[in-house]
């Protein structure tokens, strides 16, 4: 059994290797609660939708230590795409950078230490996928700052739509009424995920 520290040494300068990267991602599950990571079932959905859309540009709001980013990155290694991911907390951002190195995906992940509300207006689209997973009361702001930067056929995903519906009520109303998108919900995890397809 190889421990996480030895794995990091083995992987940090190694080229991308999918089984090893998946093993690292799995090792991150032990800190899932502390890092507020998505459930693996939602991560597997990110992998699937990124692959199916042949996504080249993915934007994530709320990196934490990079667990959900890792799922996108696994798929983007296949599609030849890149991930931009935004995190406001310096410690979690620093840990995410180490995880991206360990997974062999640092070359395709642009991890930015920033306030998303400041950074989003500066980002140019189009994106294939936007994933929202930061401060719940700000979901409507993140949505309004990104919806016009998603290409037709692309998708805006948002996490915790079941277990944190209260603080994001305005967002949930908007994505179900906005004629620019068609929204459905995935309730495989207890957190829940909204899926808004851009028309
Ligand atoms: C639920 S966690 C993200 C979990 C991550 N997506 C995963 O599944 O591994 C939310 C993160 O959003 C970050 N965050 C909150 N408000 C933010 C903002 N305005 N800009 C950037 N990051 C923010 C928090 O610091 C926290 O690390």
mmCIF file of C-alpha atoms and ligand atoms in Angstrom:
data_model
loop_
_atom_site.group_PDB
_atom_site.id
_atom_site.type_symbol
_atom_site.label_atom_id
_atom_site.label_comp_id
_atom_site.label_asym_id
_atom_site.label_seq_id
_atom_site.Cartn_x
_atom_site.Cartn_y
_atom_site.Cartn_z
ATOM 1 C CA UNK A 1 0.000 0.000 0.000
ATOM 2 C CA UNK A 2 1.590 3.298 -1.104
ATOM 3 C CA UNK A 3 0.837 6.250 1.223
ATOM 4 C CA UNK A 4 -0.243 9.690 -0.057
ATOM 5 C CA UNK A 5 3.198 11.285 0.629
ATOM 6 C CA UNK A 6 5.077 8.638 -1.328
ATOM 7 C CA UNK A 7 2.463 8.811 -4.081
ATOM 8 C CA UNK A 8 3.041 12.568 -4.304
ATOM 9 C CA UNK A 9 6.797 12.033 -4.741
ATOM 10 C CA UNK A 10 6.178 9.353 -7.357
ATOM 11 C CA UNK A 11 3.613 11.389 -9.263
ATOM 12 C CA UNK A 12 4.800 14.987 -9.026
ATOM 13 C CA UNK A 13 7.151 14.841 -11.989
ATOM 14 C CA UNK A 14 5.510 11.895 -13.739
ATOM 15 C CA UNK A 15 3.516 12.310 -16.933
ATOM 16 C CA UNK A 16 -0.249 11.941 -16.662
ATOM 17 C CA UNK A 17 -1.281 8.376 -15.968
ATOM 18 C CA UNK A 18 -5.022 7.877 -15.597
ATOM 19 C CA UNK A 19 -5.091 4.969 -13.100
ATOM 20 C CA UNK A 20 -2.547 6.737 -10.874
ATOM 21 C CA UNK A 21 -4.469 10.024 -11.131
ATOM 22 C CA UNK A 22 -7.707 8.238 -10.207
ATOM 23 C CA UNK A 23 -5.965 6.612 -7.240
ATOM 24 C CA UNK A 24 -4.858 10.055 -6.043
ATOM 25 C CA UNK A 25 -8.373 11.421 -6.456
ATOM 26 C CA UNK A 26 -9.692 8.495 -4.426
ATOM 27 C CA UNK A 27 -7.130 9.209 -1.690
ATOM 28 C CA UNK A 28 -8.577 12.732 -1.392
ATOM 29 C CA UNK A 29 -11.904 11.304 -0.231
ATOM 30 C CA UNK A 30 -10.619 10.916 3.322
ATOM 31 C CA UNK A 31 -10.775 14.714 3.751
ATOM 32 C CA UNK A 32 -14.016 15.169 1.792
ATOM 33 C CA UNK A 33 -16.058 16.537 4.675
ATOM 34 C CA UNK A 34 -13.412 19.048 5.786
ATOM 35 C CA UNK A 35 -12.912 20.199 2.195
ATOM 36 C CA UNK A 36 -16.645 20.265 1.353
ATOM 37 C CA UNK A 37 -16.000 18.085 -1.698
ATOM 38 C CA UNK A 38 -18.733 16.818 -3.984
ATOM 39 C CA UNK A 39 -19.773 13.175 -3.761
ATOM 40 C CA UNK A 40 -18.058 10.750 -6.169
ATOM 41 C CA UNK A 41 -21.379 10.192 -7.940
ATOM 42 C CA UNK A 42 -21.475 13.895 -8.886
ATOM 43 C CA UNK A 43 -17.791 13.793 -9.817
ATOM 44 C CA UNK A 44 -18.511 10.884 -12.135
ATOM 45 C CA UNK A 45 -21.239 12.980 -13.759
ATOM 46 C CA UNK A 46 -18.729 15.823 -14.342
ATOM 47 C CA UNK A 47 -16.437 13.331 -16.045
ATOM 48 C CA UNK A 48 -19.288 12.055 -18.223
ATOM 49 C CA UNK A 49 -20.665 15.442 -19.303
ATOM 50 C CA UNK A 50 -17.177 16.849 -20.005
ATOM 51 C CA UNK A 51 -16.370 13.853 -22.170
ATOM 52 C CA UNK A 52 -19.718 13.814 -23.963
ATOM 53 C CA UNK A 53 -19.571 17.537 -24.769
ATOM 54 C CA UNK A 54 -15.955 17.112 -25.886
ATOM 55 C CA UNK A 55 -15.408 20.154 -23.685
ATOM 56 C CA UNK A 56 -12.362 22.294 -24.315
ATOM 57 C CA UNK A 57 -12.997 25.057 -21.775
ATOM 58 C CA UNK A 58 -14.412 24.459 -18.299
ATOM 59 C CA UNK A 59 -14.783 27.074 -15.561
ATOM 60 C CA UNK A 60 -15.196 26.123 -11.896
ATOM 61 C CA UNK A 61 -16.223 28.550 -9.152
ATOM 62 C CA UNK A 62 -15.069 27.119 -5.804
ATOM 63 C CA UNK A 63 -11.982 24.900 -6.090
ATOM 64 C CA UNK A 64 -11.535 24.059 -2.412
ATOM 65 C CA UNK A 65 -8.648 21.539 -2.526
ATOM 66 C CA UNK A 66 -9.414 20.323 -6.025
ATOM 67 C CA UNK A 67 -11.541 17.185 -5.736
ATOM 68 C CA UNK A 68 -14.256 18.198 -8.219
ATOM 69 C CA UNK A 69 -11.591 19.886 -10.362
ATOM 70 C CA UNK A 70 -9.813 16.530 -10.490
ATOM 71 C CA UNK A 71 -12.855 14.874 -12.066
ATOM 72 C CA UNK A 72 -13.091 17.587 -14.730
ATOM 73 C CA UNK A 73 -9.340 17.370 -15.327
ATOM 74 C CA UNK A 74 -9.445 13.592 -15.854
ATOM 75 C CA UNK A 75 -11.958 14.115 -18.658
ATOM 76 C CA UNK A 76 -10.191 17.179 -20.081
ATOM 77 C CA UNK A 77 -7.037 15.075 -20.475
ATOM 78 C CA UNK A 78 -9.103 13.020 -22.919
ATOM 79 C CA UNK A 79 -10.792 15.916 -24.739
ATOM 80 C CA UNK A 80 -7.665 18.083 -24.962
ATOM 81 C CA UNK A 81 -9.318 20.835 -22.943
ATOM 82 C CA UNK A 82 -8.440 23.072 -19.998
ATOM 83 C CA UNK A 83 -9.937 24.041 -16.655
ATOM 84 C CA UNK A 84 -9.969 27.449 -14.993
ATOM 85 C CA UNK A 85 -10.838 27.134 -11.312
ATOM 86 C CA UNK A 86 -11.314 29.933 -8.768
ATOM 87 C CA UNK A 87 -10.729 29.817 -4.992
ATOM 88 C CA UNK A 88 -10.691 32.624 -2.426
ATOM 89 C CA UNK A 89 -9.024 30.739 0.453
ATOM 90 C CA UNK A 90 -5.189 30.695 0.232
ATOM 91 C CA UNK A 91 -4.690 27.458 2.184
ATOM 92 C CA UNK A 92 -7.218 25.476 0.163
ATOM 93 C CA UNK A 93 -5.845 26.976 -3.076
ATOM 94 C CA UNK A 94 -2.291 25.911 -2.096
ATOM 95 C CA UNK A 95 -3.448 22.374 -1.296
ATOM 96 C CA UNK A 96 -5.286 22.214 -4.619
ATOM 97 C CA UNK A 97 -2.091 23.116 -6.492
ATOM 98 C CA UNK A 98 -0.321 20.186 -4.810
ATOM 99 C CA UNK A 99 -3.158 17.859 -5.721
ATOM 100 C CA UNK A 100 -3.070 18.946 -9.379
ATOM 101 C CA UNK A 101 0.681 18.266 -9.462
ATOM 102 C CA UNK A 102 0.156 14.874 -7.865
ATOM 103 C CA UNK A 103 -2.534 13.949 -10.379
ATOM 104 C CA UNK A 104 -0.350 15.022 -13.303
ATOM 105 C CA UNK A 105 -2.952 17.577 -14.458
ATOM 106 C CA UNK A 106 -1.270 20.842 -13.430
ATOM 107 C CA UNK A 107 -0.509 21.607 -17.083
ATOM 108 C CA UNK A 108 -4.201 21.846 -17.942
ATOM 109 C CA UNK A 109 -5.494 23.499 -14.763
ATOM 110 C CA UNK A 110 -5.336 27.269 -14.358
ATOM 111 C CA UNK A 111 -6.032 27.567 -10.622
ATOM 112 C CA UNK A 112 -6.556 31.161 -9.535
ATOM 113 C CA UNK A 113 -6.488 32.511 -5.992
ATOM 114 C CA UNK A 114 -9.139 35.210 -6.227
ATOM 115 C CA UNK A 115 -12.609 36.398 -5.334
ATOM 116 C CA UNK A 116 -14.804 34.950 -8.081
ATOM 117 C CA UNK A 117 -17.074 37.989 -7.985
ATOM 118 C CA UNK A 118 -14.096 40.126 -9.008
ATOM 119 C CA UNK A 119 -12.530 37.631 -11.417
ATOM 120 C CA UNK A 120 -15.615 36.517 -13.357
ATOM 121 C CA UNK A 121 -16.242 39.828 -15.176
ATOM 122 C CA UNK A 122 -12.634 39.643 -16.461
ATOM 123 C CA UNK A 123 -12.976 36.160 -17.964
ATOM 124 C CA UNK A 124 -13.730 35.783 -21.626
ATOM 125 C CA UNK A 125 -16.026 33.063 -22.945
ATOM 126 C CA UNK A 126 -17.109 30.930 -24.509
ATOM 127 C CA UNK A 127 -17.069 28.074 -22.001
ATOM 128 C CA UNK A 128 -18.490 24.611 -22.609
ATOM 129 C CA UNK A 129 -19.181 24.071 -18.908
ATOM 130 C CA UNK A 130 -19.448 26.311 -15.846
ATOM 131 C CA UNK A 131 -19.609 24.625 -12.433
ATOM 132 C CA UNK A 132 -20.826 26.723 -9.487
ATOM 133 C CA UNK A 133 -19.844 25.475 -6.009
ATOM 134 C CA UNK A 134 -18.894 28.483 -3.848
ATOM 135 C CA UNK A 135 -20.802 30.765 -1.406
ATOM 136 C CA UNK A 136 -24.443 29.670 -1.694
ATOM 137 C CA UNK A 137 -26.148 33.102 -1.291
ATOM 138 C CA UNK A 138 -24.053 34.370 -4.243
ATOM 139 C CA UNK A 139 -25.163 31.676 -6.724
ATOM 140 C CA UNK A 140 -27.446 34.073 -8.605
ATOM 141 C CA UNK A 141 -24.522 36.521 -9.008
ATOM 142 C CA UNK A 142 -22.195 33.786 -10.291
ATOM 143 C CA UNK A 143 -24.936 32.718 -12.716
ATOM 144 C CA UNK A 144 -25.591 36.205 -14.077
ATOM 145 C CA UNK A 145 -21.841 36.749 -14.508
ATOM 146 C CA UNK A 146 -21.379 33.567 -16.542
ATOM 147 C CA UNK A 147 -24.579 32.600 -18.371
ATOM 148 C CA UNK A 148 -23.752 34.706 -21.433
ATOM 149 C CA UNK A 149 -20.278 33.173 -21.592
ATOM 150 C CA UNK A 150 -21.536 29.618 -22.058
ATOM 151 C CA UNK A 151 -21.856 28.418 -25.635
ATOM 152 C CA UNK A 152 -25.162 27.117 -27.009
ATOM 153 C CA UNK A 153 -25.319 23.399 -26.130
ATOM 154 C CA UNK A 154 -23.033 23.987 -23.168
ATOM 155 C CA UNK A 155 -24.101 23.659 -19.550
ATOM 156 C CA UNK A 156 -24.109 25.434 -16.200
ATOM 157 C CA UNK A 157 -23.914 23.026 -13.248
ATOM 158 C CA UNK A 158 -24.537 24.084 -9.655
ATOM 159 C CA UNK A 159 -23.994 22.057 -6.501
ATOM 160 C CA UNK A 160 -26.003 21.726 -3.253
ATOM 161 C CA UNK A 161 -29.314 22.525 -4.924
ATOM 162 C CA UNK A 162 -31.041 19.999 -2.634
ATOM 163 C CA UNK A 163 -29.374 20.437 0.757
ATOM 164 C CA UNK A 164 -28.789 24.219 0.520
ATOM 165 C CA UNK A 165 -31.842 25.245 -1.500
ATOM 166 C CA UNK A 166 -32.820 27.949 1.028
ATOM 167 C CA UNK A 167 -29.823 30.292 0.645
ATOM 168 C CA UNK A 168 -29.914 29.958 -3.156
ATOM 169 C CA UNK A 169 -33.662 30.332 -3.690
ATOM 170 C CA UNK A 170 -33.315 33.315 -6.062
ATOM 171 C CA UNK A 171 -30.864 31.318 -8.186
ATOM 172 C CA UNK A 172 -33.142 28.274 -8.314
ATOM 173 C CA UNK A 173 -36.085 30.417 -9.425
ATOM 174 C CA UNK A 174 -33.974 32.095 -12.093
ATOM 175 C CA UNK A 175 -32.616 28.910 -13.693
ATOM 176 C CA UNK A 176 -36.123 27.467 -13.932
ATOM 177 C CA UNK A 177 -37.578 30.618 -15.547
ATOM 178 C CA UNK A 178 -34.692 31.922 -17.659
ATOM 179 C CA UNK A 179 -35.569 31.306 -21.341
ATOM 180 C CA UNK A 180 -31.836 31.103 -22.119
ATOM 181 C CA UNK A 181 -31.557 27.669 -20.442
ATOM 182 C CA UNK A 182 -33.394 24.394 -19.906
ATOM 183 C CA UNK A 183 -32.869 23.150 -16.363
ATOM 184 C CA UNK A 184 -33.058 19.683 -14.865
ATOM 185 C CA UNK A 185 -31.918 18.296 -11.525
ATOM 186 C CA UNK A 186 -29.717 15.335 -10.671
ATOM 187 C CA UNK A 187 -30.494 13.949 -7.237
ATOM 188 C CA UNK A 188 -28.052 11.079 -7.057
ATOM 189 C CA UNK A 189 -26.224 12.673 -4.115
ATOM 190 C CA UNK A 190 -27.815 14.166 -1.005
ATOM 191 C CA UNK A 191 -26.363 17.556 -2.021
ATOM 192 C CA UNK A 192 -28.101 17.657 -5.410
ATOM 193 C CA UNK A 193 -26.964 19.184 -8.699
ATOM 194 C CA UNK A 194 -28.735 21.508 -11.129
ATOM 195 C CA UNK A 195 -28.003 21.103 -14.809
ATOM 196 C CA UNK A 196 -28.927 24.104 -16.972
ATOM 197 C CA UNK A 197 -28.444 23.477 -20.684
ATOM 198 C CA UNK A 198 -27.771 26.627 -22.689
ATOM 199 C CA UNK A 199 -30.140 27.018 -25.623
HETATM 200 C C1 LIG B 1 -18.050 23.677 -1.338
HETATM 201 S S1 LIG B 1 -16.413 24.239 -1.461
HETATM 202 C C2 LIG B 1 -15.930 23.698 -3.075
HETATM 203 C C3 LIG B 1 -15.715 22.210 -3.155
HETATM 204 C C4 LIG B 1 -15.097 21.739 -4.449
HETATM 205 N N1 LIG B 1 -15.858 22.198 -5.598
HETATM 206 C C5 LIG B 1 -15.016 20.224 -4.480
HETATM 207 O O1 LIG B 1 -16.035 19.564 -4.694
HETATM 208 O O2 LIG B 1 -13.924 19.699 -4.238
HETATM 209 C C6 LIG B 1 -16.651 25.957 -1.743
HETATM 210 C C7 LIG B 1 -15.380 26.751 -1.913
HETATM 211 O O3 LIG B 1 -15.723 28.028 -2.482
HETATM 212 C C8 LIG B 1 -14.831 28.980 -1.967
HETATM 213 N N2 LIG B 1 -15.427 30.320 -2.165
HETATM 214 C C9 LIG B 1 -16.455 30.885 -1.473
HETATM 215 N N3 LIG B 1 -16.722 32.112 -1.963
HETATM 216 C C10 LIG B 1 -15.833 32.331 -2.973
HETATM 217 C C11 LIG B 1 -15.597 33.415 -3.866
HETATM 218 N N4 LIG B 1 -16.316 34.543 -3.811
HETATM 219 N N5 LIG B 1 -14.609 33.288 -4.774
HETATM 220 C C12 LIG B 1 -13.864 32.158 -4.859
HETATM 221 N N6 LIG B 1 -14.047 31.097 -4.045
HETATM 222 C C13 LIG B 1 -15.016 31.179 -3.110
HETATM 223 C C14 LIG B 1 -14.673 28.573 -0.512
HETATM 224 O O4 LIG B 1 -13.491 29.114 0.047
HETATM 225 C C15 LIG B 1 -14.657 27.047 -0.603
HETATM 226 O O5 LIG B 1 -13.337 26.534 -0.666
#
